[in-house]
Coordinates of C-alpha atoms and ligand atoms in Angstrom, one line a residue:
M1 CA -23.8 23.8 -32.4
T2 CA -22.6 21.0 -30.2
T3 CA -21.9 21.3 -26.5
P4 CA -18.5 19.8 -25.5
I5 CA -18.9 16.8 -23.2
P6 CA -16.7 17.4 -20.1
E7 CA -13.9 14.9 -19.9
Q8 CA -14.8 12.2 -17.5
S9 CA -12.5 9.9 -15.6
T10 CA -12.8 6.3 -17.1
Q11 CA -10.8 4.9 -14.2
K12 CA -12.8 2.6 -12.1
P13 CA -12.9 3.4 -8.4
L14 CA -10.5 1.6 -6.1
G15 CA -12.6 0.2 -3.3
I16 CA -11.4 0.7 0.3
L17 CA -12.8 -1.8 2.6
F18 CA -12.6 -0.6 6.4
M19 CA -13.1 -3.4 8.7
A20 CA -13.7 -3.2 12.4
Y21 CA -14.9 -5.6 15.4
G22 CA -18.6 -4.7 15.4
G23 CA -20.8 -4.0 18.2
P24 CA -24.5 -4.4 19.1
E25 CA -26.9 -1.3 18.4
N26 CA -29.0 -2.3 21.6
L27 CA -29.1 -4.7 24.4
D28 CA -31.7 -7.1 22.6
E29 CA -28.8 -7.8 20.1
M30 CA -26.3 -9.1 22.8
A31 CA -27.2 -12.8 22.6
G32 CA -26.8 -12.8 18.9
Y33 CA -23.5 -10.7 19.1
L34 CA -22.0 -13.0 21.7
A35 CA -22.9 -16.1 19.7
D36 CA -21.0 -14.8 16.8
I37 CA -17.9 -13.8 18.9
R38 CA -18.1 -17.3 20.6
A39 CA -18.4 -19.1 17.4
G40 CA -21.8 -20.6 18.2
R41 CA -20.6 -21.9 21.6
V42 CA -23.4 -21.5 24.1
T43 CA -23.1 -18.5 26.3
S44 CA -24.2 -19.1 29.9
S45 CA -26.9 -16.8 31.1
A46 CA -24.5 -15.6 33.9
I47 CA -22.1 -14.3 31.2
L48 CA -24.9 -13.0 29.0
D49 CA -26.3 -11.1 32.1
E50 CA -22.8 -9.7 33.0
I51 CA -21.9 -8.4 29.7
T52 CA -25.3 -7.0 29.0
N53 CA -24.9 -5.2 32.2
N54 CA -21.6 -3.8 31.2
Y55 CA -23.1 -2.5 28.0
R56 CA -26.1 -1.0 30.0
Q57 CA -23.6 1.0 32.1
I58 CA -22.0 2.6 29.0
G59 CA -25.3 3.6 27.5
G60 CA -26.9 0.4 26.3
K61 CA -25.2 0.1 23.0
S62 CA -21.7 -0.1 21.5
P63 CA -20.3 3.3 20.3
L64 CA -18.1 1.5 17.9
P65 CA -20.2 1.7 14.8
E66 CA -20.4 5.5 15.1
F67 CA -16.6 6.0 15.8
T68 CA -15.8 3.7 12.8
Q69 CA -18.1 5.7 10.5
A70 CA -16.5 9.0 11.8
Q71 CA -13.0 7.5 11.2
V72 CA -13.8 6.3 7.8
D73 CA -15.5 9.7 6.6
A74 CA -12.3 11.5 8.0
T75 CA -9.9 9.1 6.3
M76 CA -11.7 9.4 3.0
K77 CA -11.7 13.1 3.2
A78 CA -8.0 13.1 3.8
L79 CA -7.6 10.8 0.7
E80 CA -9.5 13.2 -1.6
A81 CA -6.1 14.9 -2.2
T82 CA -4.9 11.8 -4.1
G83 CA -7.4 12.8 -6.9
R84 CA -7.9 9.1 -7.5
P85 CA -11.5 7.8 -7.5
L86 CA -12.0 5.8 -4.4
K87 CA -15.0 4.3 -2.8
A88 CA -15.3 3.3 0.8
Y89 CA -17.1 0.4 2.3
I90 CA -17.5 -0.7 6.1
G91 CA -17.6 -4.3 7.1
M92 CA -17.7 -5.5 10.6
R93 CA -16.4 -9.1 11.9
H94 CA -18.9 -9.7 14.5
W95 CA -22.1 -7.9 13.6
S96 CA -23.9 -5.9 10.9
P97 CA -22.8 -4.3 8.6
W98 CA -21.0 -7.6 8.0
I99 CA -17.8 -7.9 6.1
E100 CA -19.7 -10.4 3.8
D101 CA -22.3 -7.6 2.9
A102 CA -19.6 -5.0 2.3
V103 CA -18.0 -7.5 -0.2
R104 CA -21.4 -8.2 -1.8
D105 CA -21.9 -4.5 -2.2
M106 CA -18.4 -4.2 -3.8
L107 CA -19.2 -6.9 -6.3
D108 CA -22.6 -5.3 -7.1
D109 CA -20.8 -2.0 -7.7
G110 CA -18.4 -3.6 -10.1
I111 CA -15.3 -3.0 -7.8
E112 CA -12.3 -4.8 -9.5
Q113 CA -9.4 -3.8 -7.2
A114 CA -9.5 -3.0 -3.5
I115 CA -7.6 -2.3 -0.3
A116 CA -8.5 -3.9 2.9
I117 CA -7.6 -2.4 6.2
V118 CA -8.7 -3.4 9.8
L119 CA -9.1 -0.6 12.4
A120 CA -6.6 -2.4 14.6
P121 CA -2.9 -1.7 14.1
H122 CA -1.4 -5.1 15.2
Y123 CA -1.6 -8.3 13.4
S124 CA -2.6 -11.5 14.8
S125 CA -3.9 -14.9 13.5
L126 CA -6.8 -14.4 15.8
S127 CA -7.8 -10.9 14.9
V128 CA -6.6 -9.4 11.5
E129 CA -6.1 -12.8 9.7
K130 CA -9.8 -13.7 10.6
Y131 CA -11.0 -10.5 9.0
Q132 CA -9.1 -11.3 5.8
K133 CA -10.4 -14.8 5.8
K134 CA -14.0 -13.4 5.9
I135 CA -13.3 -11.5 2.7
K136 CA -11.9 -14.5 1.0
S137 CA -14.8 -16.7 1.9
A138 CA -17.3 -14.0 1.0
L139 CA -15.7 -13.8 -2.5
K140 CA -16.1 -17.7 -2.8
M141 CA -19.5 -17.6 -1.5
Y142 CA -20.6 -15.1 -4.1
H143 CA -18.5 -16.5 -6.8
G144 CA -16.9 -13.1 -7.4
H145 CA -13.5 -11.8 -8.0
I146 CA -11.9 -8.5 -6.5
D147 CA -8.1 -8.1 -6.5
F148 CA -7.7 -7.2 -2.7
A149 CA -4.4 -5.9 -1.3
F150 CA -4.4 -6.4 2.5
I151 CA -2.8 -3.9 5.0
N152 CA -1.5 -6.3 7.7
D153 CA -0.5 -3.8 10.4
Y154 CA 0.6 -0.2 10.9
H155 CA 1.8 -0.5 14.6
T156 CA 5.0 1.6 14.1
E157 CA 3.5 4.4 11.9
P158 CA 4.8 7.8 13.1
G159 CA 1.4 9.4 13.2
Y160 CA -0.1 6.7 15.3
I161 CA 2.8 6.7 17.8
T162 CA 2.9 10.6 18.1
A163 CA -1.0 10.5 18.6
L164 CA -0.5 8.1 21.5
A165 CA 2.4 9.8 22.9
D166 CA 0.3 13.0 23.0
R167 CA -2.4 11.1 24.9
V168 CA 0.3 10.0 27.5
R169 CA 1.4 13.6 27.9
E170 CA -2.4 14.8 28.2
G171 CA -2.9 12.2 30.9
I172 CA 0.3 13.1 32.8
A173 CA -0.6 16.9 32.6
Q174 CA -3.6 16.2 34.7
W175 CA -1.3 16.4 37.7
P176 CA 0.5 19.7 38.9
E177 CA 4.0 20.0 37.4
G178 CA 5.8 19.1 40.6
E179 CA 4.0 15.7 40.8
R180 CA 4.3 14.5 37.2
D181 CA 7.6 12.6 37.8
D182 CA 5.7 10.3 40.1
V183 CA 3.0 9.4 37.4
H184 CA 3.2 5.8 36.2
V185 CA 1.9 5.1 32.6
V186 CA 0.3 1.7 31.9
L187 CA 0.2 0.8 28.2
S188 CA -2.3 -2.0 27.3
A189 CA -3.9 -4.0 24.7
H190 CA -6.6 -6.9 24.3
S191 CA -5.3 -10.1 25.7
L192 CA -5.4 -13.2 23.6
P193 CA -4.8 -16.9 24.5
V194 CA -1.2 -17.8 25.5
R195 CA -1.1 -20.5 22.8
I196 CA -0.6 -17.8 20.0
E197 CA 3.0 -17.3 21.5
K198 CA 3.9 -20.9 20.7
E199 CA 2.4 -20.5 17.1
G200 CA 4.8 -17.7 16.3
D201 CA 2.1 -15.0 16.3
P202 CA 3.6 -11.5 16.0
Y203 CA 0.9 -9.9 18.1
S204 CA 2.7 -9.5 21.4
R205 CA 6.0 -8.4 19.7
Q206 CA 4.2 -5.8 17.7
L207 CA 2.3 -4.5 20.8
L208 CA 5.7 -4.2 22.7
E209 CA 7.3 -2.4 19.8
S210 CA 4.4 0.2 19.8
A211 CA 4.7 0.5 23.4
A212 CA 8.3 1.1 23.6
L213 CA 8.1 3.9 20.8
V214 CA 5.2 5.6 22.6
A215 CA 7.2 5.6 25.8
Q216 CA 10.2 7.0 24.1
H217 CA 8.2 9.7 22.1
A218 CA 6.5 10.7 25.4
G219 CA 9.9 11.0 27.0
L220 CA 9.1 8.6 29.7
R221 CA 11.9 7.1 31.9
D222 CA 12.1 3.2 31.7
D223 CA 10.7 2.9 35.3
Q224 CA 7.9 5.3 34.4
W225 CA 5.8 2.9 32.3
S226 CA 4.9 -0.6 32.1
W227 CA 3.0 -3.1 29.9
S228 CA -0.3 -4.8 30.7
Y229 CA -3.0 -6.9 28.8
Q230 CA -6.6 -6.3 29.4
S231 CA -10.1 -7.7 28.6
A232 CA -9.2 -11.4 28.5
G233 CA -12.0 -13.6 27.2
R234 CA -14.1 -15.8 29.5
S235 CA -12.7 -19.1 28.4
P236 CA -10.8 -21.7 30.5
E237 CA -7.5 -21.5 28.5
P238 CA -4.7 -19.2 29.8
W239 CA -4.7 -15.7 28.4
L240 CA -1.7 -13.4 28.1
G241 CA -1.1 -11.3 31.2
P242 CA -0.7 -9.7 33.4
Q243 CA -4.2 -8.5 33.4
L244 CA -4.9 -4.8 34.1
D245 CA -6.4 -5.3 37.6
E246 CA -3.6 -7.5 38.9
H247 CA -1.0 -5.2 37.3
L248 CA -2.5 -2.3 39.2
E249 CA -2.3 -4.3 42.4
A250 CA 1.4 -5.0 41.7
L251 CA 2.0 -1.3 41.1
A252 CA 0.3 -0.3 44.2
E253 CA 2.5 -2.6 46.2
K254 CA 5.4 -0.8 44.7
G255 CA 3.9 2.4 46.1
V256 CA 2.5 3.9 42.8
K257 CA -0.3 6.1 43.4
K258 CA -0.7 8.0 40.1
V259 CA -1.5 6.2 36.9
V260 CA -2.3 7.2 33.3
S261 CA -3.9 4.2 31.4
V262 CA -3.4 4.4 27.6
P263 CA -4.8 1.4 25.6
V264 CA -2.6 1.2 22.6
G265 CA -4.4 -1.7 20.7
F266 CA -7.7 -0.1 20.4
V267 CA -8.3 2.9 18.1
S268 CA -11.7 4.1 19.3
D269 CA -13.6 4.3 22.6
H270 CA -15.7 1.3 23.1
V271 CA -16.8 -1.2 25.8
E272 CA -13.2 -2.6 26.3
I273 CA -12.2 0.9 27.3
L274 CA -15.4 2.4 28.5
F275 CA -16.2 -0.4 30.8
D276 CA -13.0 -2.5 31.2
I277 CA -11.0 0.5 32.0
D278 CA -13.2 3.4 32.9
I279 CA -15.5 1.5 35.3
A280 CA -13.9 -1.9 36.2
A281 CA -10.1 -0.8 36.4
Q282 CA -11.2 2.6 37.9
E283 CA -12.8 0.8 40.7
V284 CA -9.8 -1.3 41.4
A285 CA -7.6 1.7 41.4
Q286 CA -9.8 3.6 43.8
E287 CA -9.8 0.5 46.1
L288 CA -6.0 0.6 45.9
G289 CA -5.9 4.4 46.7
M290 CA -4.6 5.2 43.2
K291 CA -5.8 8.1 41.0
L292 CA -6.2 6.6 37.5
V293 CA -6.6 8.9 34.4
R294 CA -7.5 7.6 31.1
P295 CA -7.2 10.2 28.2
P296 CA -9.7 9.7 25.2
A297 CA -8.9 7.1 22.6
L298 CA -7.5 8.0 19.2
N299 CA -11.1 8.2 17.6
T300 CA -10.8 10.9 14.9
D301 CA -7.4 12.4 16.1
P302 CA -6.0 14.0 12.9
L303 CA -2.7 12.4 13.4
F304 CA -4.4 8.9 13.5
I305 CA -6.5 9.7 10.5
G306 CA -3.4 10.9 8.6
T307 CA -1.7 7.6 9.4
L308 CA -4.7 5.6 8.0
A309 CA -4.7 7.8 4.9
S310 CA -1.0 7.4 4.6
V311 CA -0.9 3.6 4.8
I312 CA -3.8 3.4 2.4
E313 CA -2.2 5.7 -0.1
R314 CA 1.1 3.7 0.1
K315 CA -0.8 0.5 -0.5
A316 CA -2.6 2.1 -3.5
A317 CA 0.7 3.5 -5.0
A318 CA 2.1 0.0 -4.9
L319 CA -0.7 -1.7 -6.8
Ligands
LIG1 C1 -6.8 -8.8 19.3 C2 -7.9 -9.6 19.5 C3 -9.2 -9.0 20.0 C4 -9.7 -7.7 20.0 C5 -8.9 -6.5 19.4 C6 -11.0 -7.6 20.7 C7 -11.7 -6.6 20.8 C8 -13.0 -6.6 21.2 N1 -13.6 -7.6 21.8 C9 -14.8 -7.2 22.3 C10 -15.8 -7.9 23.0 C11 -15.7 -9.3 23.3 N2 -14.7 -10.1 23.0 C12 -15.0 -11.5 23.5 C13 -14.2 -12.6 23.3 C14 -13.0 -12.6 22.6 N3 -12.3 -11.5 22.1 C15 -11.2 -11.9 21.4 C16 -10.2 -11.2 20.7 C17 -10.3 -9.8 20.4 N4 -11.3 -9.0 20.9 C18 -11.1 -13.5 21.6 C19 -10.1 -14.3 21.0 C20 -12.2 -13.7 22.4 C21 -12.7 -15.1 22.6 C22 -13.6 -15.7 21.7 C23 -14.0 -17.1 22.1 O1 -14.0 -18.0 21.4 O2 -14.4 -17.3 23.2 C24 -16.3 -11.3 24.0 C25 -17.0 -12.5 24.6 C26 -17.0 -12.8 25.9 C27 -15.6 -13.1 26.5 O3 -15.1 -14.1 26.1 O4 -15.2 -12.1 27.2 C28 -16.8 -10.0 24.0 C29 -18.1 -9.5 24.5 C30 -15.0 -5.8 21.8 C31 -16.3 -5.0 22.1 C32 -13.9 -5.5 21.2 C33 -13.6 -4.2 20.7 C34 -13.1 -3.8 19.5
FE2_2 FE1 -13.2 -9.5 21.6
FE2_3 FE1 -12.8 -8.5 24.1

């Protein structure tokens, strides 16, 4: 008697490459990490010391790899319902596990078709495009071929917007009901050099689209929120502003005393939030006599994870 062989799917898994900025696992890795971010330009010891000290104050390592892993696990769980064989890979732009290593693993696994998504909802030639270029150059380097479909942006997705609007409401709710009308919400994102504007980069337009939608969904009055950039790089060229510290000063001059800070360009809690907002901006706010509340980043918020799963699913359906 022969035992029937269970029917097995012969469909090859679709690779899903999740990409993020990358962060050091300990302070000894800082010099190498900065060398990669600064494309080999020498980092002065003053800047190295300053940034190392920032990381020391948030626990001596970047929390980004762990948040990324948790976001990927949750998204893959949400995608199980599609019933399609999928395989997740994680590649970082500026530190290990490198995007190039993830592409190598995908080639070794025989992946033929894949979707690439950056854990950053807004497109820029200086961010998302650079991640995509790394995939292309890794394929060339390994003389391999994978048919990649790129997700460029997802900055107006309803789940992402609603999750951020929830954060805004959570922040405002820190004040007693009678005081909430006086709370001002500052929405922000990573600054980039001003030159991107002349190059027709969609980054700032997309950010302002997200911000306006978040404000609308949170039911904010037009005068109850404003936009600011943050975390400008340490290079001599002009960066998009206003920067968060000067923006807080301008708000204080207008009499604002209660502020909720919600960074819309970052999807997890890492140094640009944990140091740049929770320590540096908080210090400025206190000096100005303001109370500043910063609700947690999206991290594994089910609405955000649902957004990632939905944009991936839609891309997969269109292949
Ligand atoms: C939209 C673009 C960028 C995002 C998002 C971003 C996130 C991010 N950055 C750091 C840490 C550092 N960034 C640094 C410099 C730097 N960052 C960007 C863009 C984004 N970063 C640019 C264009 C630059 C300048 C690079 C250069 O050529 O000089 C640095 C280096 C020191 C400095 O210039 O401040 C650090 C450190 C993290 C952790 C992060 C989170 C996702
Ligand atoms: Fe950066
Ligand atoms: Fe930065």
